[in-house]
CSV table of C-alpha atoms in Angstrom, one decimal:
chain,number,residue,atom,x,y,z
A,20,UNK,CA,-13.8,2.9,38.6
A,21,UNK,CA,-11.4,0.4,36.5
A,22,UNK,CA,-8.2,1.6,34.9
A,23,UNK,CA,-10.4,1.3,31.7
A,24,UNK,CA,-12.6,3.5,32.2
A,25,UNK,CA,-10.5,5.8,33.5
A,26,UNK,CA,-8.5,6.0,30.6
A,27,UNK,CA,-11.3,6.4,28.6
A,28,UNK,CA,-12.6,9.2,30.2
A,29,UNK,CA,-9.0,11.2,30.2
A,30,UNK,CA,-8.9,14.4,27.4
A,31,UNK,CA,-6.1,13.2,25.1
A,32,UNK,CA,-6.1,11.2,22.4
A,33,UNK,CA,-2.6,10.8,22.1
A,34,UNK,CA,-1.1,7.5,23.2
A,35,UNK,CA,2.4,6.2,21.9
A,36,UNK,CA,2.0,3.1,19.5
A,37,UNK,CA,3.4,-0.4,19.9
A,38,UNK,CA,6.4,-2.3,18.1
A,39,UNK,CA,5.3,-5.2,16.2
A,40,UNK,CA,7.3,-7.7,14.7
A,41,UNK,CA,6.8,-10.7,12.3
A,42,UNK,CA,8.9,-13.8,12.6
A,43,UNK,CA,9.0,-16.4,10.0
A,44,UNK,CA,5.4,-17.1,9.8
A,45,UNK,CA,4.5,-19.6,7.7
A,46,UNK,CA,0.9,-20.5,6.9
A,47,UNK,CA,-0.8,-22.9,4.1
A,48,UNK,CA,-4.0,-23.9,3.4
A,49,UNK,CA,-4.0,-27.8,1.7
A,50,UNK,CA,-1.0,-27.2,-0.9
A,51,UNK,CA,-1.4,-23.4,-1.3
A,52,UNK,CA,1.3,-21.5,0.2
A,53,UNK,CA,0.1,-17.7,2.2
A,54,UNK,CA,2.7,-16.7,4.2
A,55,UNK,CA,6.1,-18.5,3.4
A,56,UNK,CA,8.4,-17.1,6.3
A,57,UNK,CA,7.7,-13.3,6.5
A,58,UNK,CA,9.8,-11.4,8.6
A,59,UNK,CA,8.9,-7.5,9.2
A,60,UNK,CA,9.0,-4.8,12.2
A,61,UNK,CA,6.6,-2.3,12.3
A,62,UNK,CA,7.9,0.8,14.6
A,63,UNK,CA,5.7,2.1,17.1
A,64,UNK,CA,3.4,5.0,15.5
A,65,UNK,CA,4.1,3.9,12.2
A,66,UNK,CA,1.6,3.2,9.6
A,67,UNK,CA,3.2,0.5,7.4
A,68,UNK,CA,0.9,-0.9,3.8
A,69,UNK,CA,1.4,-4.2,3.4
A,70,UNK,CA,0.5,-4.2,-1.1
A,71,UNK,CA,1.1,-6.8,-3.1
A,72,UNK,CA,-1.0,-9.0,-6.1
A,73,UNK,CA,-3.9,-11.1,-5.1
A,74,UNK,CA,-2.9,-14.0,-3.2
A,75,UNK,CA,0.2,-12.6,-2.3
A,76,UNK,CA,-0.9,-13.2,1.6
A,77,UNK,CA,-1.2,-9.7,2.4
A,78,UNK,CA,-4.8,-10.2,4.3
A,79,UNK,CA,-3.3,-13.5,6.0
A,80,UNK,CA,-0.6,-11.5,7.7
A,81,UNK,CA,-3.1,-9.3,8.7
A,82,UNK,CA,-5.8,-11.9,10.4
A,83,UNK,CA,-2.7,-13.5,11.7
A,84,UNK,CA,-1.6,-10.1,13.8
A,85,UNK,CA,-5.0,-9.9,14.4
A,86,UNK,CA,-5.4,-13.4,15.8
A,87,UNK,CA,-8.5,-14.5,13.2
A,88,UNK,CA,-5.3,-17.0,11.6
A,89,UNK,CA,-3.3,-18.7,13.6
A,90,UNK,CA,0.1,-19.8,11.5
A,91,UNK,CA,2.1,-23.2,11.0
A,92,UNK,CA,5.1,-21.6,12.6
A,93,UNK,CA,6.8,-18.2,13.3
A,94,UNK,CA,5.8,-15.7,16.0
A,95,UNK,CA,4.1,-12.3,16.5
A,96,UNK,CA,5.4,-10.2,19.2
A,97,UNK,CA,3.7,-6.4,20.3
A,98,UNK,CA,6.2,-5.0,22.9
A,99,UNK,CA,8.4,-8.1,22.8
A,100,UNK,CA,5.6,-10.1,24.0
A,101,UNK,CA,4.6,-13.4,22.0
A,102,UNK,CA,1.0,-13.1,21.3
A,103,UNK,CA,0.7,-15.6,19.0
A,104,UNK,CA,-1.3,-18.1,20.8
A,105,UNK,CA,-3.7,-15.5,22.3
A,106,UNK,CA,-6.8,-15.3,21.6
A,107,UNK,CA,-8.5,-12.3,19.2
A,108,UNK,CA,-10.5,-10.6,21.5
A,109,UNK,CA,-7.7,-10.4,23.9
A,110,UNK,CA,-4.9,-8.8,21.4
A,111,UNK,CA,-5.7,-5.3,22.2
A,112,UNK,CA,-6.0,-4.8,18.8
A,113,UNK,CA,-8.8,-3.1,16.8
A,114,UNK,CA,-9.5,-3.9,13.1
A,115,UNK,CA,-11.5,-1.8,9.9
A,116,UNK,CA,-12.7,-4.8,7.8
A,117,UNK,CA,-13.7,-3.5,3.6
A,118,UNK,CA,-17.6,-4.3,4.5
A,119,UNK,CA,-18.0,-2.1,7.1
A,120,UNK,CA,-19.2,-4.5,9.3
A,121,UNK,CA,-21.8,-2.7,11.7
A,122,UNK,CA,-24.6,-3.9,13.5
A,123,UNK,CA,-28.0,-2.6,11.2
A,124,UNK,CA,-30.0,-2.9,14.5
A,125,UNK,CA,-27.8,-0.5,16.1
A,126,UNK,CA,-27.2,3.7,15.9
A,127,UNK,CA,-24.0,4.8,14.9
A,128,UNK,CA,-23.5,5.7,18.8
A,129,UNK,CA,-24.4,2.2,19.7
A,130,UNK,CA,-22.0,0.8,17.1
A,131,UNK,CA,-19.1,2.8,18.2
A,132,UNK,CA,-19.6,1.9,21.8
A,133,UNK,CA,-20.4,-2.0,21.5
A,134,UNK,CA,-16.4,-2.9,22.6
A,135,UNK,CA,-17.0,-0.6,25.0
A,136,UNK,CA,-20.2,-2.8,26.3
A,137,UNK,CA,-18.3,-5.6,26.2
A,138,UNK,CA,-15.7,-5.0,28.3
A,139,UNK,CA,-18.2,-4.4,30.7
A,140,UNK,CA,-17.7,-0.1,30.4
A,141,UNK,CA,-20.8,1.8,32.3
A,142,UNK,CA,-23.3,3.8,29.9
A,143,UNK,CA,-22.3,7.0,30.8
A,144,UNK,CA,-18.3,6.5,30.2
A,145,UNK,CA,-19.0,4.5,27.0
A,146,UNK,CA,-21.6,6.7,25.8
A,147,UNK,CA,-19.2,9.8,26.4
A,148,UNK,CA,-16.5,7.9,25.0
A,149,UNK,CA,-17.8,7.0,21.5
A,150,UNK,CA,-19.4,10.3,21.2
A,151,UNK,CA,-15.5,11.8,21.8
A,152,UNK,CA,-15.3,9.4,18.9
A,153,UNK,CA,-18.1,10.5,16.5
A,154,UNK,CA,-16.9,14.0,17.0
A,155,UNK,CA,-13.1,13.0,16.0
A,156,UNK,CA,-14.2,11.4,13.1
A,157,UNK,CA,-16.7,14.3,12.4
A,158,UNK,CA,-20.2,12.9,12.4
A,159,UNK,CA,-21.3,13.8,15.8
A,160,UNK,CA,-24.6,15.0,14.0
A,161,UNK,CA,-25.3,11.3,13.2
A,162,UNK,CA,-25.2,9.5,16.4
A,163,UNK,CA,-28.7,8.9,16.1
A,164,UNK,CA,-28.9,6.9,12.9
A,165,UNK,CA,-29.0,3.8,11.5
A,166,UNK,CA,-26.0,2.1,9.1
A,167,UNK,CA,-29.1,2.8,6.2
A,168,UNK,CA,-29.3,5.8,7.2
A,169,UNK,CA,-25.5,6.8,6.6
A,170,UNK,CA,-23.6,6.7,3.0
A,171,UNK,CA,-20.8,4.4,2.6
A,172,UNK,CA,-18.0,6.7,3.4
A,173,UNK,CA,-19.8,7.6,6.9
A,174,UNK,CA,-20.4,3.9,7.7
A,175,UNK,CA,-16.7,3.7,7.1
A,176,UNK,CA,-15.8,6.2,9.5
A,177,UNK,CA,-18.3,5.0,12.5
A,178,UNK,CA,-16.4,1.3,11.4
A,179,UNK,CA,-12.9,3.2,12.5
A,180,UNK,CA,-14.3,5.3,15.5
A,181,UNK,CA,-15.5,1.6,16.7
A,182,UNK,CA,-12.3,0.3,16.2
A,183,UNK,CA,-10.5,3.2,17.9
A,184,UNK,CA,-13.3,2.8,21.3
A,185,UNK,CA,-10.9,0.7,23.5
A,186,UNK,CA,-7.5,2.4,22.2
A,187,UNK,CA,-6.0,-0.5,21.0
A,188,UNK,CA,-2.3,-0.6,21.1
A,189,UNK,CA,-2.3,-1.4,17.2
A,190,UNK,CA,-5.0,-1.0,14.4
A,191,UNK,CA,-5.3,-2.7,11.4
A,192,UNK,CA,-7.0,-1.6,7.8
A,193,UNK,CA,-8.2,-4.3,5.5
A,194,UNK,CA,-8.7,-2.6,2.3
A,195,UNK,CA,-11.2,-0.5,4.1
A,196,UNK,CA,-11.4,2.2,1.1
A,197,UNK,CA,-12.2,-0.3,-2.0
A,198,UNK,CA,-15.6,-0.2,-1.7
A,199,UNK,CA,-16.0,3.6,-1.8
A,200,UNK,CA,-16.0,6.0,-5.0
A,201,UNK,CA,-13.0,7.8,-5.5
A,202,UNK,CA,-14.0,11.4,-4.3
A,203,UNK,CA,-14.5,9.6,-1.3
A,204,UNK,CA,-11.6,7.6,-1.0
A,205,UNK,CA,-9.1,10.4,-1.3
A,206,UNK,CA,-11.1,12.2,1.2
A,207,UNK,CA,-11.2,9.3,3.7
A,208,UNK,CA,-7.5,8.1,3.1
A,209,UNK,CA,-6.6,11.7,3.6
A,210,UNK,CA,-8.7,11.5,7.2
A,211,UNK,CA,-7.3,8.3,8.1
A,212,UNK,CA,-3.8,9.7,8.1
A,213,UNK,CA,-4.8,12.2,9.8
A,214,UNK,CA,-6.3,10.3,12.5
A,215,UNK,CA,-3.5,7.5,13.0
A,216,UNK,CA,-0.6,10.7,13.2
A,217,UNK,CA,-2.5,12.2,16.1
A,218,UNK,CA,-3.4,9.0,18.0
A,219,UNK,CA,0.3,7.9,17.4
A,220,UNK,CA,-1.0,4.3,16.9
A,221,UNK,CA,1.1,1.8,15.1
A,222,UNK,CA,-1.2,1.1,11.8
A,223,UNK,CA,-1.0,-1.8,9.3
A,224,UNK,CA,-3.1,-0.9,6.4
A,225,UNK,CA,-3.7,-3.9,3.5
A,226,UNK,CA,-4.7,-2.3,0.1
A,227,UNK,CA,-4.2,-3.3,-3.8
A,228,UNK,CA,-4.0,0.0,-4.6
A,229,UNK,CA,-0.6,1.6,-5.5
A,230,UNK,CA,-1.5,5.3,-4.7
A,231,UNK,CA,-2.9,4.8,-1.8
A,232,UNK,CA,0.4,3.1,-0.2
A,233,UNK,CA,2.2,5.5,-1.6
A,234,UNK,CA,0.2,8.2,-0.3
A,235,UNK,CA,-0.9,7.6,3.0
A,236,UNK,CA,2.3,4.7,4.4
A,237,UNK,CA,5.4,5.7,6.5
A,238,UNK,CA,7.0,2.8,4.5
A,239,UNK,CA,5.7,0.5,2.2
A,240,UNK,CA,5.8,-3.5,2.1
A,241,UNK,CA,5.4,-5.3,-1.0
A,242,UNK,CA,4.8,-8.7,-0.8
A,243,UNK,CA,4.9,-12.0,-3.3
A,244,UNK,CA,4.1,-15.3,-3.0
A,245,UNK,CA,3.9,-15.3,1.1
A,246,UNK,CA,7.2,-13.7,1.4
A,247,UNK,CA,8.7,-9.8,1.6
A,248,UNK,CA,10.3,-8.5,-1.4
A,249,UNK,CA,11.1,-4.9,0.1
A,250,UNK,CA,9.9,-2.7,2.6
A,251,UNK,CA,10.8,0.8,2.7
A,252,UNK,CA,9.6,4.6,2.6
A,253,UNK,CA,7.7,5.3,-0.6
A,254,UNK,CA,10.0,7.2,-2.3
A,255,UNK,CA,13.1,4.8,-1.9
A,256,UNK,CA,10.3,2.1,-3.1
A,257,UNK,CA,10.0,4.0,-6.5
A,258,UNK,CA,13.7,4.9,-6.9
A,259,UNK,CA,15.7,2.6,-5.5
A,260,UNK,CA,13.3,-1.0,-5.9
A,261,UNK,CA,15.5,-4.1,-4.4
A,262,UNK,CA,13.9,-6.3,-7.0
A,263,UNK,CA,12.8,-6.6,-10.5
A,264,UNK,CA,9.7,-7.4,-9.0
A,265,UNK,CA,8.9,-4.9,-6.7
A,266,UNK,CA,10.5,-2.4,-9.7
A,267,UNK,CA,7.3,-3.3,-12.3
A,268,UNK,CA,5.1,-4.2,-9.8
A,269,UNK,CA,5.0,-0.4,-7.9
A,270,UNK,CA,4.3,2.3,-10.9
A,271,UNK,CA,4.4,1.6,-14.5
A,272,UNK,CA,8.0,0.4,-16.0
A,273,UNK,CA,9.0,-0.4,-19.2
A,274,UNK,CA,11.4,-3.7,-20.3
A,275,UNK,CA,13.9,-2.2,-22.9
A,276,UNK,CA,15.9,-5.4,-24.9
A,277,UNK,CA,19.8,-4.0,-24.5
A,278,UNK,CA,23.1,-5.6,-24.5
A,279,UNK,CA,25.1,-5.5,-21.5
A,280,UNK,CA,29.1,-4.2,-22.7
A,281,UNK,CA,31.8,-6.5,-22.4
A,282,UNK,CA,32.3,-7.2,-18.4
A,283,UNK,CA,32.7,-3.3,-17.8
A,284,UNK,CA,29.1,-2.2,-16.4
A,285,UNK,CA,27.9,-1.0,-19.1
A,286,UNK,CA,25.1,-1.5,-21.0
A,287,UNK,CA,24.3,-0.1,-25.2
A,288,UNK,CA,20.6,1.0,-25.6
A,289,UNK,CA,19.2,3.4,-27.8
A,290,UNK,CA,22.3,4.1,-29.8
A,291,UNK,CA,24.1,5.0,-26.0
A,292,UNK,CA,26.1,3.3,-23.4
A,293,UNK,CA,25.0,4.0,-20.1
A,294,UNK,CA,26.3,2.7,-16.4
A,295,UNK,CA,24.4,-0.1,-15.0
A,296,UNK,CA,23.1,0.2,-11.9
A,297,UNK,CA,24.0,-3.4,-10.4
A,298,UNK,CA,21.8,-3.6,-7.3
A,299,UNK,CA,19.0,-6.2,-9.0
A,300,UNK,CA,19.8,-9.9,-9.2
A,301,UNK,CA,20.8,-10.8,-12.4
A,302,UNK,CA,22.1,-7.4,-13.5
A,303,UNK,CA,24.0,-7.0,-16.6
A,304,UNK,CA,23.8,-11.1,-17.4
A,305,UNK,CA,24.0,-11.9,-20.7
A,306,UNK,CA,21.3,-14.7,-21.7
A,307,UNK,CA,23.3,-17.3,-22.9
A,308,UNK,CA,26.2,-16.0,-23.4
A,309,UNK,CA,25.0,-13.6,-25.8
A,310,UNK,CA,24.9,-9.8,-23.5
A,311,UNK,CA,21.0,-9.4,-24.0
A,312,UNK,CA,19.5,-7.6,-20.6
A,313,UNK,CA,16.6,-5.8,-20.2
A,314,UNK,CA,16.9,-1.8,-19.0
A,315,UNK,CA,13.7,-1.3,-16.6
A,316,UNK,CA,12.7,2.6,-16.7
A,317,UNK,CA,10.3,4.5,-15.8
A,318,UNK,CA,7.7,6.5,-17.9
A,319,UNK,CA,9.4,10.1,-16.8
A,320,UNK,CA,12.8,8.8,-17.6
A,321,UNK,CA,12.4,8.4,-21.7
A,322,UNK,CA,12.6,11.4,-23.7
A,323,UNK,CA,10.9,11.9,-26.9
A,324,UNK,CA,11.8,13.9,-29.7
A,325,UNK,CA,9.9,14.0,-33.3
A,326,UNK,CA,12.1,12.5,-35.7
A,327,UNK,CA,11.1,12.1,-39.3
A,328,UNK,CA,14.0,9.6,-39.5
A,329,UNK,CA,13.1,7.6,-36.3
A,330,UNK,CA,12.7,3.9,-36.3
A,331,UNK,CA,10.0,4.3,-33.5
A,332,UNK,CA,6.3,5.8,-33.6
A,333,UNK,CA,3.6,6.9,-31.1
A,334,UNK,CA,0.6,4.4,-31.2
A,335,UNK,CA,-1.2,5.6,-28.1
A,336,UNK,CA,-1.7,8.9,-25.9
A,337,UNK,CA,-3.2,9.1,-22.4
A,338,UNK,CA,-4.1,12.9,-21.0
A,339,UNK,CA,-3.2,12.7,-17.5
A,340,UNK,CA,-3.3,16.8,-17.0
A,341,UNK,CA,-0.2,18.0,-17.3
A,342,UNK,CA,1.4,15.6,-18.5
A,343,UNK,CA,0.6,12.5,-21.6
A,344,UNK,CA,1.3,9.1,-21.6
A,345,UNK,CA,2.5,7.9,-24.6
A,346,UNK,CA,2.7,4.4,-25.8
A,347,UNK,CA,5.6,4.0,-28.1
A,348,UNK,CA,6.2,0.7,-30.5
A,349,UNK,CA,10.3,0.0,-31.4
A,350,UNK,CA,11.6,-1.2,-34.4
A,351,UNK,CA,11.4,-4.4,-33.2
A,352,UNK,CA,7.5,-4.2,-32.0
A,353,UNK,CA,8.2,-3.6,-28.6
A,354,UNK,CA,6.6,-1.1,-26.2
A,355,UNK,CA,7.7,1.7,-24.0
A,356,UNK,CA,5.6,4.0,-22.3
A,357,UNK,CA,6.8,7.4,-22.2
A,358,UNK,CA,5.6,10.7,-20.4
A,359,UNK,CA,6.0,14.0,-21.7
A,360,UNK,CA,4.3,17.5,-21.1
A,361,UNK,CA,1.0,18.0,-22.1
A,362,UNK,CA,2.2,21.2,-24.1
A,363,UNK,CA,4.9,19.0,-26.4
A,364,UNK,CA,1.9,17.1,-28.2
A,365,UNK,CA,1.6,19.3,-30.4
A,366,UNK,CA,4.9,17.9,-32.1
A,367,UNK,CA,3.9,14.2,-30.7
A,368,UNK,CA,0.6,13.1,-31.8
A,369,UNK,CA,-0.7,9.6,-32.6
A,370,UNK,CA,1.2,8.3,-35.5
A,371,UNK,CA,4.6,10.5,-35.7
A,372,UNK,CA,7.7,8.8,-36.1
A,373,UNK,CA,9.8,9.9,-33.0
A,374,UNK,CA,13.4,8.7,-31.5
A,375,UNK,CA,13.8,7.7,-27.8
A,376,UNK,CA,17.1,8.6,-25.6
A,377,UNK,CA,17.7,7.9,-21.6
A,378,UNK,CA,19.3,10.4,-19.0
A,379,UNK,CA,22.6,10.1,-18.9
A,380,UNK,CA,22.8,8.0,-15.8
A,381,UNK,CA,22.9,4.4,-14.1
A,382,UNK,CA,20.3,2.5,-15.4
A,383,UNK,CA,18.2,-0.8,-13.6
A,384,UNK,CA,18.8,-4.2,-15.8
A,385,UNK,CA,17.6,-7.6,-15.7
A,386,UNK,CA,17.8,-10.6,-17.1
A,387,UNK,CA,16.6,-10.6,-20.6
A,388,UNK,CA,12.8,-11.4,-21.0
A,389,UNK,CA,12.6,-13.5,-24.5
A,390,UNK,CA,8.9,-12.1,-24.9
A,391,UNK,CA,10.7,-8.3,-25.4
A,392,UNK,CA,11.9,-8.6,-28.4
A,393,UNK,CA,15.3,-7.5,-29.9
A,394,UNK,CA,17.2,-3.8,-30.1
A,395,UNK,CA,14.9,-0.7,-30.4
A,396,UNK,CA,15.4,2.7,-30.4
């Protein structure tokens, strides 16, 4: 029997992932620009999301680890070794496309063993094997049906059993929950995790959507314009962002006109002067001379107080549960968006005149955006 097979047939599912690492890769199609020298290293085991706007060349980096793209220059290495030139099929790499992408003519069974045929695997080790599969993915009881047959979040699941049949040494999600309802996408997402933890497999996972990196990702990767802006843990993506960018693009953030003080990192906003945090380019420069920054903050950060007197006033209210999401105009006709506990609206509704204040501590700025207007508060 093959060393295939006889992995196949052994009782654990555990199997330690591979390193995989990005180097320069650059890739264009005519004049358009996908990947414009991304670098990253995925640890072995991890599950890195790879989120970013469309055409940021998050799904190029993924075809190009999984050998469907080959790029203009740069290398991908699993384990050290350069696979760049080598072929798809031989990558040892298995992939979860959005469409499901199973055979209609085939069971469920039949679906998840197909690699399994194709590597030449014998019936009864590739039948045993994908039904080892179907039970870890828990739909044992539908071996036996069709891709009609099965809802969407069930195809999607005999889609990732197939693409867990040969243990590849790295898997890779592209955007496989977008085309599910949401019941079904926290439920999967919440499997899926589940799944790459106890394989141990080194995971990229492409997806537009914000919570589900957050949720499910070891560490995050944002990406724009074919390049990496920051990859880290989620947390330290929300907190700490290394860019303006990556700050408004992950969560909701608000752009509050300030003036920077006079060269000694500080920065006046709502009738306070707060410490600048200095870690974004272009912190605390004045736009010609003049001090104007922008303060970027987060809906949690802004408090809200009714104010008879204030110079601001509540135009919009979102319930979110336990807390609301209010939609604040300044003085000047700006916007911040502000969250406070569902319990304070009775003090806060649509219409009262409230003031705004900031924790007392270091704040992100950026360069002044002209379209925010003047001093608010």
């Amino acid at each position: 029997m093959t060393d295939l097979m006889n992995d196949l047939e052994t009782t654990s599912h555990t199997r330690t992932g591979a390193t995989v690492e990005l180097r320069g890769l650059h890739r264009s199609f005519g004049t358009a620009t996908a990947l414009d020298g991304l670098d990253l290293t995925v640890e072995p085991g991890e599950l890195v999301a790879l989120l970013g706007p469309s055409g940021c060349g998050k799904t190029t980096a993924l075809r190009t680890v999984a050998g469907f793209e080959r790029p203009d220059s740069g290398q991908v290495l699993v384990d050290g070794e350069d696979i760049t030139g080598v072929p798809a099929h031989r990558r040892d790499v298995g992939m979860v496309f959005q469409s499901y992408s199973l055979f209609p003519h085939l069971t469920a069974i039949d679906n998840v063993a197909f690699g399994l045929r194709m590597s030449g695997v014998g019936k009864a080790a590739r039948r045993a094997r994908a039904a080892e599969l179907l039970e870890l993915v828990g739909l044992p009881q539908y071996a036996g049906r069709f891709p009609h047959q099965l809802s969407g979040g069930q195809q999607q699941r005999i889609a990732l059993a197939r693409a867990l049949a040969l243990r590849p040494r790295v898997l890779l999600l592209d955007e496989p929950l977008s085309a599910l309802d949401a019941q079904v996408r926290l439920t999967l997402r919440e499997e899926i995790r589940r799944l790459q933890r106890q394989l141990g497999i080194t995971t990229f996972f492409v997806t537009h959507d914000q919570e589900e990196a957050l949720s499910m990702a070891d560490r995050v990767a944002v990406m724009s314009a074919g390049r990496l802006e920051q990859c880290a843990p989620p947390a330290e993506l929300y907190e700490r962002p290394a860019s303006a960018f990556v700050a408004e693009f992950v969560g909701v953030m608000s752009r509050i006109p300030a003036r920077a003080g006079a060269n000694d990192g500080t920065v006046d906003v709502f009738g306070r002067t707060l410490p600048v945090d200095g870690r974004l380019p272009g912190a605390a420069e004045g736009a010609g001379g003049t001090g104007e920054v922008d303060v970027l903050v987060r809906p949690e950060a802004v408090d809200v107080t009714a104010d008879r007197t204030g110079t601001s006033r509540i135009v919009g209210a979102a319930f979110l549960g336990g807390t609301t999401r209010l939609t604040v105009r300044l003085a000047d006709g700006g916007e911040v968006m502000a969250d406070v506990p569902t319990h304070a609206m009775t003090t806060l509704s649509v219409g009262a005149t409230v003031t705004l204040t900031l924790p007392d501590r270091p704040v992100l700025v950026d360069r002044h955006s002209r379209g925010s207007g003047g001093d608010g508060g």
